[in-house]
Amino acid sequence: MIIDLTGTTSSEIASALLKARRNAGSPAMGMVGTIVVVVDEASHHDAMKAANEAGREHPSRVLVAILRPGRGASGLDAEVRVGEGIPGEAVLLRLHGELAKVPESVITPLLLPDSPVIVWWPGGGPKAPAEDPLGRLGRRRVTDAAATRRASVDFSARAEGYEPGDTDFAWTRLTPWRALLAAALDQYPTKVTGAEITSAKGNPSADLLAAWLQHRLGVTVEQKVSRGPGITAARLFTPTGPISLTRPDGAVATFSVPGAPDRPVALKRRTTSELLSEELRRLDPDDVYAKTLACMVERENMPAEAKKVSAEDRRSAQTAASKAATRTAAADAPTPAATKEKKAIAAKKAAPARKSAAVKKSAARKTSTSKKTAAKKTAAKKSTGKRVAGRS
């Protein structure tokens, strides 16, 4: 059901939502929270679609606010949607004129009572989300540094204005990368002497991953540029060889550990709705993200030479990798004793087959001989019969 309201108010929108629920046959609200989406006119459709898809896992009331500040008259237009494949409720709000400067006055009466509020800026977001009028309403404030129109995001301002509940999709995209790298060090505990991140130019997720590794491992992390898409490789240099996770196609990665064969790992680039669903699963403060932001500010103030892995660490890791490969190849190569043993086993396996073949051949010979003997006897009888018949 879609209800269009022109020149309306928050109370009229709330009444329309109640009416739509009753007409749909579900007077009770089964939603777990409110998602406030602050977006522009050009991208509101994709944002609403992503929020509704995330709502299949977390049924929510989705409030999409399109702010149109200007010199025109203040006004509020709304489009209420209930049902028609929408797991919760969706309201598209267009705020005009002076009303667009105080969006919290419209949004606050429409929030679900006693439930968490998530504020999401698909187009980038403010420098300090917690200081934004709508950001103050949210328990979780989600921005997207990769979608900003600016050349780069000022993470220094983000770190300075950080408040518990702030997060960014550039950080959310790193969840599988961080999990795999942490699991690698759990399975293969060793000392890490340096790290390297390769990604497309200007990728904020790569900047955050480099800061996270530097903060957690206390080593130099070097960043390199590739054609993408996104992050294409992460390498940890160790005295026994590099631990690497490479993903050149944005779908399947190759996981390499010294002394072990390479393994393929599913590591596809996730959709916006999947990222939003992950953020809805946990609403507690992300302390690791806060510490990573602080480390990122430190990296921005470091000289370029201090962010490069030393040639000695790189050479030692490569040498160790070559030695491990040689040992693996030598271990896989068959020894003379093993070859002799394999031949003996093969001979034992082949002996019954040869014996069976010999028996069959002997039986065939006997059968052939008996057939020939029988044929000769038959021919002799016929010959004797003919002679007797001729005498008579």
mmCIF file of C-alpha atoms in Angstrom:
data_model
loop_
_atom_site.group_PDB
_atom_site.id
_atom_site.type_symbol
_atom_site.label_atom_id
_atom_site.label_comp_id
_atom_site.label_asym_id
_atom_site.label_seq_id
_atom_site.Cartn_x
_atom_site.Cartn_y
_atom_site.Cartn_z
ATOM 1 C CA MET A 1 0.000 0.000 0.000
ATOM 2 C CA ILE A 2 1.301 3.458 -0.943
ATOM 3 C CA ILE A 3 -0.160 6.648 0.554
ATOM 4 C CA ASP A 4 0.904 10.027 -0.882
ATOM 5 C CA LEU A 5 0.730 13.034 1.457
ATOM 6 C CA THR A 6 1.412 16.572 0.210
ATOM 7 C CA GLY A 7 1.911 19.528 2.525
ATOM 8 C CA THR A 8 1.600 17.217 5.502
ATOM 9 C CA THR A 9 2.828 16.999 9.096
ATOM 10 C CA SER A 10 4.471 14.354 11.277
ATOM 11 C CA SER A 11 1.186 13.582 13.057
ATOM 12 C CA GLU A 12 -0.603 12.982 9.765
ATOM 13 C CA ILE A 13 2.200 10.661 8.658
ATOM 14 C CA ALA A 14 1.940 8.695 11.932
ATOM 15 C CA SER A 15 -1.835 8.370 11.421
ATOM 16 C CA ALA A 16 -1.286 7.167 7.853
ATOM 17 C CA LEU A 17 1.143 4.504 9.089
ATOM 18 C CA LEU A 18 -1.390 3.263 11.649
ATOM 19 C CA LYS A 19 -4.134 3.175 9.017
ATOM 20 C CA ALA A 20 -1.906 1.316 6.552
ATOM 21 C CA ARG A 21 -1.005 -1.312 9.164
ATOM 22 C CA ARG A 22 -4.662 -1.903 10.001
ATOM 23 C CA ASN A 23 -5.627 -2.204 6.342
ATOM 24 C CA ALA A 24 -2.802 -4.698 5.858
ATOM 25 C CA GLY A 25 -4.185 -6.792 8.717
ATOM 26 C CA SER A 26 -1.246 -6.276 11.111
ATOM 27 C CA PRO A 27 -2.204 -3.703 13.743
ATOM 28 C CA ALA A 28 0.723 -4.677 15.996
ATOM 29 C CA MET A 29 4.238 -3.474 15.201
ATOM 30 C CA GLY A 30 6.817 -6.239 14.872
ATOM 31 C CA MET A 31 9.804 -3.989 14.162
ATOM 32 C CA VAL A 32 13.062 -3.863 16.072
ATOM 33 C CA GLY A 33 14.261 -0.350 15.293
ATOM 34 C CA THR A 34 14.261 2.716 13.087
ATOM 35 C CA ILE A 35 16.640 3.334 10.200
ATOM 36 C CA VAL A 36 16.985 7.002 9.279
ATOM 37 C CA VAL A 37 18.510 7.473 5.839
ATOM 38 C CA VAL A 38 19.776 10.959 4.928
ATOM 39 C CA VAL A 39 20.152 11.061 1.164
ATOM 40 C CA ASP A 40 19.710 13.251 -1.918
ATOM 41 C CA GLU A 41 17.064 12.958 -4.616
ATOM 42 C CA ALA A 42 19.342 11.215 -7.117
ATOM 43 C CA SER A 43 20.221 8.226 -4.958
ATOM 44 C CA HIS A 44 17.224 7.812 -2.671
ATOM 45 C CA HIS A 45 15.828 4.852 -4.627
ATOM 46 C CA ASP A 46 18.973 2.704 -4.190
ATOM 47 C CA ALA A 47 19.264 3.691 -0.539
ATOM 48 C CA MET A 48 15.655 2.772 0.214
ATOM 49 C CA LYS A 49 16.054 -0.539 -1.605
ATOM 50 C CA ALA A 50 19.172 -1.410 0.408
ATOM 51 C CA ALA A 51 17.459 -0.468 3.696
ATOM 52 C CA ASN A 52 14.409 -2.594 2.849
ATOM 53 C CA GLU A 53 16.605 -5.578 1.933
ATOM 54 C CA ALA A 54 18.446 -5.236 5.235
ATOM 55 C CA GLY A 55 15.030 -5.063 6.899
ATOM 56 C CA ARG A 56 14.315 -8.654 5.857
ATOM 57 C CA GLU A 57 16.792 -9.693 8.519
ATOM 58 C CA HIS A 58 15.962 -6.820 10.880
ATOM 59 C CA PRO A 59 12.365 -5.591 10.322
ATOM 60 C CA SER A 60 12.530 -1.832 10.834
ATOM 61 C CA ARG A 61 10.790 1.425 10.121
ATOM 62 C CA VAL A 62 12.765 3.108 7.362
ATOM 63 C CA LEU A 63 12.614 6.914 7.238
ATOM 64 C CA VAL A 64 14.285 8.301 4.105
ATOM 65 C CA ALA A 65 14.873 12.046 4.451
ATOM 66 C CA ILE A 66 15.587 14.126 1.349
ATOM 67 C CA LEU A 67 16.679 17.594 2.453
ATOM 68 C CA ARG A 68 15.969 20.464 0.044
ATOM 69 C CA PRO A 69 17.067 23.653 1.756
ATOM 70 C CA GLY A 70 16.479 26.830 -0.212
ATOM 71 C CA ARG A 71 14.645 30.114 -0.330
ATOM 72 C CA GLY A 72 11.305 28.542 -1.126
ATOM 73 C CA ALA A 73 8.461 28.034 1.296
ATOM 74 C CA SER A 74 8.807 25.425 4.010
ATOM 75 C CA GLY A 75 6.901 22.238 3.423
ATOM 76 C CA LEU A 76 6.799 18.492 3.930
ATOM 77 C CA ASP A 77 5.761 15.871 1.393
ATOM 78 C CA ALA A 78 5.631 12.193 2.294
ATOM 79 C CA GLU A 79 5.103 8.819 0.705
ATOM 80 C CA VAL A 80 4.084 6.015 3.072
ATOM 81 C CA ARG A 81 4.687 2.425 1.993
ATOM 82 C CA VAL A 82 3.488 -0.650 3.870
ATOM 83 C CA GLY A 83 3.403 -4.164 2.433
ATOM 84 C CA GLU A 84 4.215 -4.845 -1.241
ATOM 85 C CA GLY A 85 7.384 -6.751 -0.372
ATOM 86 C CA ILE A 86 8.492 -4.306 2.329
ATOM 87 C CA PRO A 87 9.262 -6.253 5.541
ATOM 88 C CA GLY A 88 8.538 -3.287 7.823
ATOM 89 C CA GLU A 89 7.439 0.257 7.031
ATOM 90 C CA ALA A 90 9.004 2.805 4.730
ATOM 91 C CA VAL A 91 8.374 6.544 4.614
ATOM 92 C CA LEU A 92 9.923 8.836 2.014
ATOM 93 C CA LEU A 93 10.137 12.405 3.366
ATOM 94 C CA ARG A 94 10.914 15.502 1.302
ATOM 95 C CA LEU A 95 11.708 18.525 3.441
ATOM 96 C CA HIS A 96 11.641 21.920 1.685
ATOM 97 C CA GLY A 97 12.942 25.365 2.633
ATOM 98 C CA GLU A 98 13.660 26.254 6.235
ATOM 99 C CA LEU A 99 12.209 22.935 7.404
ATOM 100 C CA ALA A 100 15.148 21.149 5.793
ATOM 101 C CA LYS A 101 17.473 22.933 8.247
ATOM 102 C CA VAL A 102 15.742 21.345 11.249
ATOM 103 C CA PRO A 103 14.998 17.775 10.043
ATOM 104 C CA GLU A 104 15.026 16.425 13.600
ATOM 105 C CA SER A 105 11.713 18.216 14.248
ATOM 106 C CA VAL A 106 10.076 15.996 11.598
ATOM 107 C CA ILE A 107 11.970 12.768 12.266
ATOM 108 C CA THR A 108 11.699 12.637 16.068
ATOM 109 C CA PRO A 109 7.885 12.103 16.259
ATOM 110 C CA LEU A 110 8.155 9.232 13.753
ATOM 111 C CA LEU A 111 10.776 7.201 15.639
ATOM 112 C CA LEU A 112 9.633 3.893 17.107
ATOM 113 C CA PRO A 113 9.462 4.173 20.900
ATOM 114 C CA ASP A 114 11.905 2.238 23.082
ATOM 115 C CA SER A 115 13.926 0.912 20.145
ATOM 116 C CA PRO A 116 17.374 1.726 18.729
ATOM 117 C CA VAL A 117 17.832 4.302 15.979
ATOM 118 C CA ILE A 118 20.402 3.894 13.205
ATOM 119 C CA VAL A 119 21.279 6.958 11.135
ATOM 120 C CA TRP A 120 22.896 6.287 7.753
ATOM 121 C CA TRP A 121 24.389 8.732 5.238
ATOM 122 C CA PRO A 122 24.849 6.803 1.932
ATOM 123 C CA GLY A 123 26.486 9.776 0.236
ATOM 124 C CA GLY A 124 29.426 10.131 2.599
ATOM 125 C CA GLY A 125 28.273 11.810 5.780
ATOM 126 C CA PRO A 126 29.335 14.752 7.961
ATOM 127 C CA LYS A 127 32.815 15.129 9.419
ATOM 128 C CA ALA A 128 31.492 14.633 12.954
ATOM 129 C CA PRO A 129 28.362 12.450 12.723
ATOM 130 C CA ALA A 130 27.562 12.737 16.428
ATOM 131 C CA GLU A 131 27.331 16.533 16.124
ATOM 132 C CA ASP A 132 24.819 16.394 13.268
ATOM 133 C CA PRO A 133 21.200 17.183 14.263
ATOM 134 C CA LEU A 134 20.009 13.805 12.998
ATOM 135 C CA GLY A 135 23.147 12.062 14.211
ATOM 136 C CA ARG A 136 22.264 12.974 17.787
ATOM 137 C CA LEU A 137 19.154 10.823 17.475
ATOM 138 C CA GLY A 138 21.065 7.686 16.535
ATOM 139 C CA ARG A 139 22.532 4.976 18.671
ATOM 140 C CA ARG A 140 24.542 3.950 15.617
ATOM 141 C CA ARG A 141 25.781 6.461 13.040
ATOM 142 C CA VAL A 142 26.936 4.982 9.729
ATOM 143 C CA THR A 143 28.869 6.908 7.085
ATOM 144 C CA ASP A 144 30.568 5.785 3.863
ATOM 145 C CA ALA A 145 33.947 7.299 3.103
ATOM 146 C CA ALA A 146 34.066 5.545 -0.287
ATOM 147 C CA ALA A 147 30.923 7.365 -1.458
ATOM 148 C CA THR A 148 32.027 10.897 -0.577
ATOM 149 C CA ARG A 149 32.236 13.428 -3.374
ATOM 150 C CA ARG A 150 35.396 14.911 -1.937
ATOM 151 C CA ALA A 151 38.789 13.733 -3.126
ATOM 152 C CA SER A 152 39.477 12.129 0.255
ATOM 153 C CA VAL A 153 37.893 11.901 3.667
ATOM 154 C CA ASP A 154 39.369 13.876 6.532
ATOM 155 C CA PHE A 155 39.841 11.022 8.958
ATOM 156 C CA SER A 156 41.592 13.399 11.349
ATOM 157 C CA ALA A 157 38.282 15.209 11.822
ATOM 158 C CA ARG A 158 36.495 11.858 12.122
ATOM 159 C CA ALA A 159 38.941 10.774 14.837
ATOM 160 C CA GLU A 160 38.686 14.092 16.677
ATOM 161 C CA GLY A 161 34.882 14.068 16.577
ATOM 162 C CA TYR A 162 34.486 10.337 17.233
ATOM 163 C CA GLU A 163 31.760 9.275 19.639
ATOM 164 C CA PRO A 164 30.774 5.718 20.643
ATOM 165 C CA GLY A 165 28.416 4.439 17.967
ATOM 166 C CA ASP A 166 30.224 5.988 14.989
ATOM 167 C CA THR A 167 31.276 3.665 12.180
ATOM 168 C CA ASP A 168 31.892 3.683 8.440
ATOM 169 C CA PHE A 169 31.194 1.247 5.614
ATOM 170 C CA ALA A 170 34.879 1.518 4.668
ATOM 171 C CA TRP A 171 35.557 -0.212 7.991
ATOM 172 C CA THR A 172 32.664 -2.680 7.635
ATOM 173 C CA ARG A 173 34.058 -3.890 4.302
ATOM 174 C CA LEU A 174 37.203 -5.019 6.139
ATOM 175 C CA THR A 175 35.472 -7.541 8.399
ATOM 176 C CA PRO A 176 36.294 -10.639 6.255
ATOM 177 C CA TRP A 177 39.827 -9.387 5.568
ATOM 178 C CA ARG A 178 40.529 -8.848 9.271
ATOM 179 C CA ALA A 179 38.997 -12.216 10.176
ATOM 180 C CA LEU A 180 41.145 -14.130 7.654
ATOM 181 C CA LEU A 181 44.379 -12.355 8.611
ATOM 182 C CA ALA A 182 43.729 -12.903 12.320
ATOM 183 C CA ALA A 183 42.905 -16.574 11.677
ATOM 184 C CA ALA A 184 46.148 -16.958 9.702
ATOM 185 C CA LEU A 185 48.209 -15.797 12.663
ATOM 186 C CA ASP A 186 46.222 -18.048 14.994
ATOM 187 C CA GLN A 187 46.875 -21.089 12.803
ATOM 188 C CA TYR A 188 50.443 -20.124 11.967
ATOM 189 C CA PRO A 189 51.820 -18.210 14.976
ATOM 190 C CA THR A 190 54.998 -16.391 14.048
ATOM 191 C CA LYS A 191 56.652 -13.004 14.348
ATOM 192 C CA VAL A 192 55.551 -10.422 11.781
ATOM 193 C CA THR A 193 58.292 -8.011 10.701
ATOM 194 C CA GLY A 194 56.293 -5.909 8.228
ATOM 195 C CA ALA A 195 53.147 -5.750 6.114
ATOM 196 C CA GLU A 196 52.005 -4.579 2.711
ATOM 197 C CA ILE A 197 48.554 -3.562 1.427
ATOM 198 C CA THR A 198 47.810 -3.278 -2.292
ATOM 199 C CA SER A 199 44.631 -1.590 -3.510
ATOM 200 C CA ALA A 200 43.089 0.783 -6.002
ATOM 201 C CA LYS A 201 44.153 4.392 -5.621
ATOM 202 C CA GLY A 202 42.288 6.391 -2.974
ATOM 203 C CA ASN A 203 40.642 3.380 -1.348
ATOM 204 C CA PRO A 204 39.715 4.334 2.273
ATOM 205 C CA SER A 205 39.320 0.691 3.318
ATOM 206 C CA ALA A 206 42.975 0.086 2.443
ATOM 207 C CA ASP A 207 43.996 3.067 4.590
ATOM 208 C CA LEU A 208 42.011 1.681 7.525
ATOM 209 C CA LEU A 209 43.405 -1.848 7.050
ATOM 210 C CA ALA A 210 46.972 -0.492 7.050
ATOM 211 C CA ALA A 211 46.269 1.483 10.232
ATOM 212 C CA TRP A 212 44.660 -1.562 11.885
ATOM 213 C CA LEU A 213 47.661 -3.801 11.113
ATOM 214 C CA GLN A 214 50.091 -1.165 12.351
ATOM 215 C CA HIS A 215 48.100 -0.722 15.562
ATOM 216 C CA ARG A 216 47.644 -4.450 16.256
ATOM 217 C CA LEU A 217 51.068 -5.741 15.156
ATOM 218 C CA GLY A 218 53.253 -2.724 15.825
ATOM 219 C CA VAL A 219 55.082 -3.052 12.491
ATOM 220 C CA THR A 220 55.657 -0.905 9.427
ATOM 221 C CA VAL A 221 52.834 -1.196 6.893
ATOM 222 C CA GLU A 222 53.481 -0.163 3.306
ATOM 223 C CA GLN A 223 50.704 0.696 0.837
ATOM 224 C CA LYS A 224 50.914 0.114 -2.913
ATOM 225 C CA VAL A 225 48.576 0.999 -5.766
ATOM 226 C CA SER A 226 46.970 -1.530 -8.127
ATOM 227 C CA ARG A 227 44.191 -1.475 -10.699
ATOM 228 C CA GLY A 228 41.691 -2.819 -8.188
ATOM 229 C CA PRO A 229 38.899 -3.497 -7.681
ATOM 230 C CA GLY A 230 39.169 -2.418 -4.046
ATOM 231 C CA ILE A 231 41.836 -4.151 -1.991
ATOM 232 C CA THR A 232 43.705 -6.699 -4.091
ATOM 233 C CA ALA A 233 46.338 -8.050 -1.673
ATOM 234 C CA ALA A 234 47.466 -8.083 1.958
ATOM 235 C CA ARG A 235 50.868 -9.553 2.872
ATOM 236 C CA LEU A 236 52.465 -10.153 6.251
ATOM 237 C CA PHE A 237 56.256 -10.593 6.114
ATOM 238 C CA THR A 238 57.667 -13.151 8.570
ATOM 239 C CA PRO A 239 61.091 -14.794 9.061
ATOM 240 C CA THR A 240 59.672 -18.034 7.628
ATOM 241 C CA GLY A 241 58.076 -16.426 4.559
ATOM 242 C CA PRO A 242 55.154 -14.141 3.681
ATOM 243 C CA ILE A 243 51.548 -14.824 4.672
ATOM 244 C CA SER A 244 49.486 -13.431 1.806
ATOM 245 C CA LEU A 245 45.854 -12.948 0.893
ATOM 246 C CA THR A 246 45.436 -11.924 -2.745
ATOM 247 C CA ARG A 247 42.164 -11.100 -4.525
ATOM 248 C CA PRO A 248 42.711 -9.813 -8.065
ATOM 249 C CA ASP A 249 39.117 -10.231 -9.309
ATOM 250 C CA GLY A 250 37.070 -8.997 -6.333
ATOM 251 C CA ALA A 251 35.422 -12.398 -5.818
ATOM 252 C CA VAL A 252 37.835 -15.232 -4.927
ATOM 253 C CA ALA A 253 41.039 -14.815 -2.950
ATOM 254 C CA THR A 254 44.109 -17.037 -2.643
ATOM 255 C CA PHE A 255 45.321 -17.709 0.887
ATOM 256 C CA SER A 256 49.062 -18.542 1.109
ATOM 257 C CA VAL A 257 50.972 -19.680 4.205
ATOM 258 C CA PRO A 258 54.661 -20.724 4.251
ATOM 259 C CA GLY A 259 55.137 -24.459 3.853
ATOM 260 C CA ALA A 260 51.508 -25.158 2.875
ATOM 261 C CA PRO A 261 49.700 -25.321 -0.465
ATOM 262 C CA ASP A 262 47.668 -22.303 -1.595
ATOM 263 C CA ARG A 263 43.968 -22.335 -0.742
ATOM 264 C CA PRO A 264 41.112 -20.543 -2.510
ATOM 265 C CA VAL A 265 38.870 -18.459 -0.235
ATOM 266 C CA ALA A 266 35.503 -16.868 -1.042
ATOM 267 C CA LEU A 267 35.994 -13.130 -0.526
ATOM 268 C CA LYS A 268 33.493 -11.325 -2.729
ATOM 269 C CA ARG A 269 32.778 -7.623 -2.546
ATOM 270 C CA ARG A 270 29.586 -7.276 -0.543
ATOM 271 C CA THR A 271 26.512 -5.249 -1.446
ATOM 272 C CA THR A 272 25.303 -2.189 0.454
ATOM 273 C CA SER A 273 22.409 -4.090 2.014
ATOM 274 C CA GLU A 274 24.819 -6.752 3.337
ATOM 275 C CA LEU A 275 27.001 -4.068 4.893
ATOM 276 C CA LEU A 276 23.993 -2.405 6.507
ATOM 277 C CA SER A 277 22.753 -5.754 7.839
ATOM 278 C CA GLU A 278 26.101 -6.314 9.539
ATOM 279 C CA GLU A 279 25.904 -2.923 11.237
ATOM 280 C CA LEU A 280 22.396 -3.698 12.453
ATOM 281 C CA ARG A 281 23.585 -6.907 14.117
ATOM 282 C CA ARG A 282 25.734 -5.075 16.631
ATOM 283 C CA LEU A 283 24.860 -1.690 18.092
ATOM 284 C CA ASP A 284 27.535 -1.506 20.784
ATOM 285 C CA PRO A 285 30.471 0.911 20.455
ATOM 286 C CA ASP A 286 33.283 -0.277 18.180
ATOM 287 C CA ASP A 287 36.412 0.440 20.220
ATOM 288 C CA VAL A 288 38.705 -1.169 17.639
ATOM 289 C CA TYR A 289 37.462 1.283 15.004
ATOM 290 C CA ALA A 290 38.160 4.197 17.352
ATOM 291 C CA LYS A 291 41.738 3.026 17.972
ATOM 292 C CA THR A 292 42.245 2.429 14.240
ATOM 293 C CA LEU A 293 41.149 6.007 13.506
ATOM 294 C CA ALA A 294 43.686 7.299 16.026
ATOM 295 C CA CYS A 295 46.420 5.181 14.434
ATOM 296 C CA MET A 296 45.380 6.455 11.014
ATOM 297 C CA VAL A 297 45.979 10.028 12.169
ATOM 298 C CA GLU A 298 49.445 8.956 13.306
ATOM 299 C CA ARG A 299 50.151 7.461 9.897
ATOM 300 C CA GLU A 300 49.109 10.674 8.163
ATOM 301 C CA ASN A 301 51.736 12.538 10.181
ATOM 302 C CA MET A 302 54.481 9.983 9.512
ATOM 303 C CA PRO A 303 57.098 10.639 6.787
ATOM 304 C CA ALA A 304 56.784 8.569 3.621
ATOM 305 C CA GLU A 305 60.011 6.639 4.300
ATOM 306 C CA ALA A 306 58.711 5.492 7.676
ATOM 307 C CA LYS A 307 55.793 3.777 5.946
ATOM 308 C CA LYS A 308 57.930 1.512 3.746
ATOM 309 C CA VAL A 309 58.936 -2.051 4.579
ATOM 310 C CA SER A 310 62.716 -2.409 4.705
ATOM 311 C CA ALA A 311 64.405 -4.270 1.877
ATOM 312 C CA GLU A 312 66.025 -6.609 4.429
ATOM 313 C CA ASP A 313 62.654 -7.766 5.799
ATOM 314 C CA ARG A 314 61.304 -8.207 2.303
ATOM 315 C CA ARG A 315 64.358 -10.215 1.146
ATOM 316 C CA SER A 316 64.370 -12.440 4.226
ATOM 317 C CA ALA A 317 60.692 -13.270 3.720
ATOM 318 C CA GLN A 318 61.240 -14.062 0.042
ATOM 319 C CA THR A 319 64.303 -16.208 0.816
ATOM 320 C CA ALA A 320 62.381 -18.110 3.465
ATOM 321 C CA ALA A 321 59.525 -18.654 1.025
ATOM 322 C CA SER A 322 61.939 -20.045 -1.596
ATOM 323 C CA LYS A 323 63.515 -22.410 0.953
ATOM 324 C CA ALA A 324 60.071 -23.584 2.101
ATOM 325 C CA ALA A 325 59.059 -24.254 -1.502
ATOM 326 C CA THR A 326 62.262 -26.227 -2.066
ATOM 327 C CA ARG A 327 61.681 -28.296 1.082
ATOM 328 C CA THR A 328 58.107 -28.965 0.044
ATOM 329 C CA ALA A 329 59.187 -30.078 -3.425
ATOM 330 C CA ALA A 330 61.888 -32.311 -1.934
ATOM 331 C CA ALA A 331 59.406 -33.825 0.479
ATOM 332 C CA ASP A 332 56.997 -34.519 -2.350
ATOM 333 C CA ALA A 333 59.707 -36.091 -4.560
ATOM 334 C CA PRO A 334 59.800 -39.941 -4.297
ATOM 335 C CA THR A 335 62.916 -41.540 -2.740
ATOM 336 C CA PRO A 336 64.631 -44.658 -4.289
ATOM 337 C CA ALA A 337 63.358 -46.831 -1.427
ATOM 338 C CA ALA A 338 59.843 -45.501 -1.909
ATOM 339 C CA THR A 339 60.088 -46.118 -5.649
ATOM 340 C CA LYS A 340 61.298 -49.696 -5.051
ATOM 341 C CA GLU A 341 58.506 -50.273 -2.559
ATOM 342 C CA LYS A 342 55.908 -48.918 -5.001
ATOM 343 C CA LYS A 343 57.230 -51.262 -7.715
ATOM 344 C CA ALA A 344 57.035 -54.232 -5.327
ATOM 345 C CA ILE A 345 53.469 -53.355 -4.376
ATOM 346 C CA ALA A 346 52.561 -52.948 -8.032
ATOM 347 C CA ALA A 347 54.149 -56.327 -8.823
ATOM 348 C CA LYS A 348 52.161 -57.987 -6.019
ATOM 349 C CA LYS A 349 48.988 -56.425 -7.305
ATOM 350 C CA ALA A 350 49.771 -57.510 -10.856
ATOM 351 C CA ALA A 351 50.702 -61.135 -9.888
ATOM 352 C CA PRO A 352 47.106 -62.404 -9.454
ATOM 353 C CA ALA A 353 46.158 -60.791 -12.730
ATOM 354 C CA ARG A 354 49.066 -62.492 -14.525
ATOM 355 C CA LYS A 355 48.225 -65.831 -12.884
ATOM 356 C CA SER A 356 44.602 -65.495 -13.881
ATOM 357 C CA ALA A 357 45.618 -64.644 -17.432
ATOM 358 C CA ALA A 358 47.925 -67.711 -17.555
ATOM 359 C CA VAL A 359 45.157 -69.965 -16.257
ATOM 360 C CA LYS A 360 42.750 -68.613 -18.814
ATOM 361 C CA LYS A 361 45.318 -69.082 -21.584
ATOM 362 C CA SER A 362 46.029 -72.676 -20.502
ATOM 363 C CA ALA A 363 42.321 -73.433 -20.344
ATOM 364 C CA ALA A 364 41.884 -71.935 -23.776
ATOM 365 C CA ARG A 365 44.694 -74.119 -25.117
ATOM 366 C CA LYS A 366 43.174 -77.270 -23.593
ATOM 367 C CA THR A 367 39.774 -76.382 -24.990
ATOM 368 C CA SER A 368 41.279 -75.791 -28.415
ATOM 369 C CA THR A 369 43.206 -79.101 -28.273
ATOM 370 C CA SER A 370 40.121 -81.077 -27.199
ATOM 371 C CA LYS A 371 38.087 -79.474 -29.960
ATOM 372 C CA LYS A 372 40.726 -80.435 -32.530
ATOM 373 C CA THR A 373 40.880 -84.017 -31.207
ATOM 374 C CA ALA A 374 37.101 -84.335 -31.310
ATOM 375 C CA ALA A 375 37.076 -82.987 -34.832
ATOM 376 C CA LYS A 376 39.703 -85.535 -35.935
ATOM 377 C CA LYS A 377 37.737 -88.393 -34.371
ATOM 378 C CA THR A 378 34.551 -87.237 -36.070
ATOM 379 C CA ALA A 379 36.342 -87.022 -39.412
ATOM 380 C CA ALA A 380 37.829 -90.531 -38.945
ATOM 381 C CA LYS A 381 34.403 -92.018 -38.170
ATOM 382 C CA LYS A 382 32.913 -90.401 -41.242
ATOM 383 C CA SER A 383 35.767 -91.768 -43.370
ATOM 384 C CA THR A 384 35.326 -95.285 -41.951
ATOM 385 C CA GLY A 385 31.584 -95.135 -42.555
ATOM 386 C CA LYS A 386 32.128 -94.152 -46.159
ATOM 387 C CA ARG A 387 34.500 -97.099 -46.749
ATOM 388 C CA VAL A 388 32.077 -99.571 -45.188
ATOM 389 C CA ALA A 389 29.248 -98.179 -47.302
ATOM 390 C CA GLY A 390 31.371 -98.564 -50.413
ATOM 391 C CA ARG A 391 32.128 -102.255 -49.667
ATOM 392 C CA SER A 392 28.535 -103.057 -49.146
#
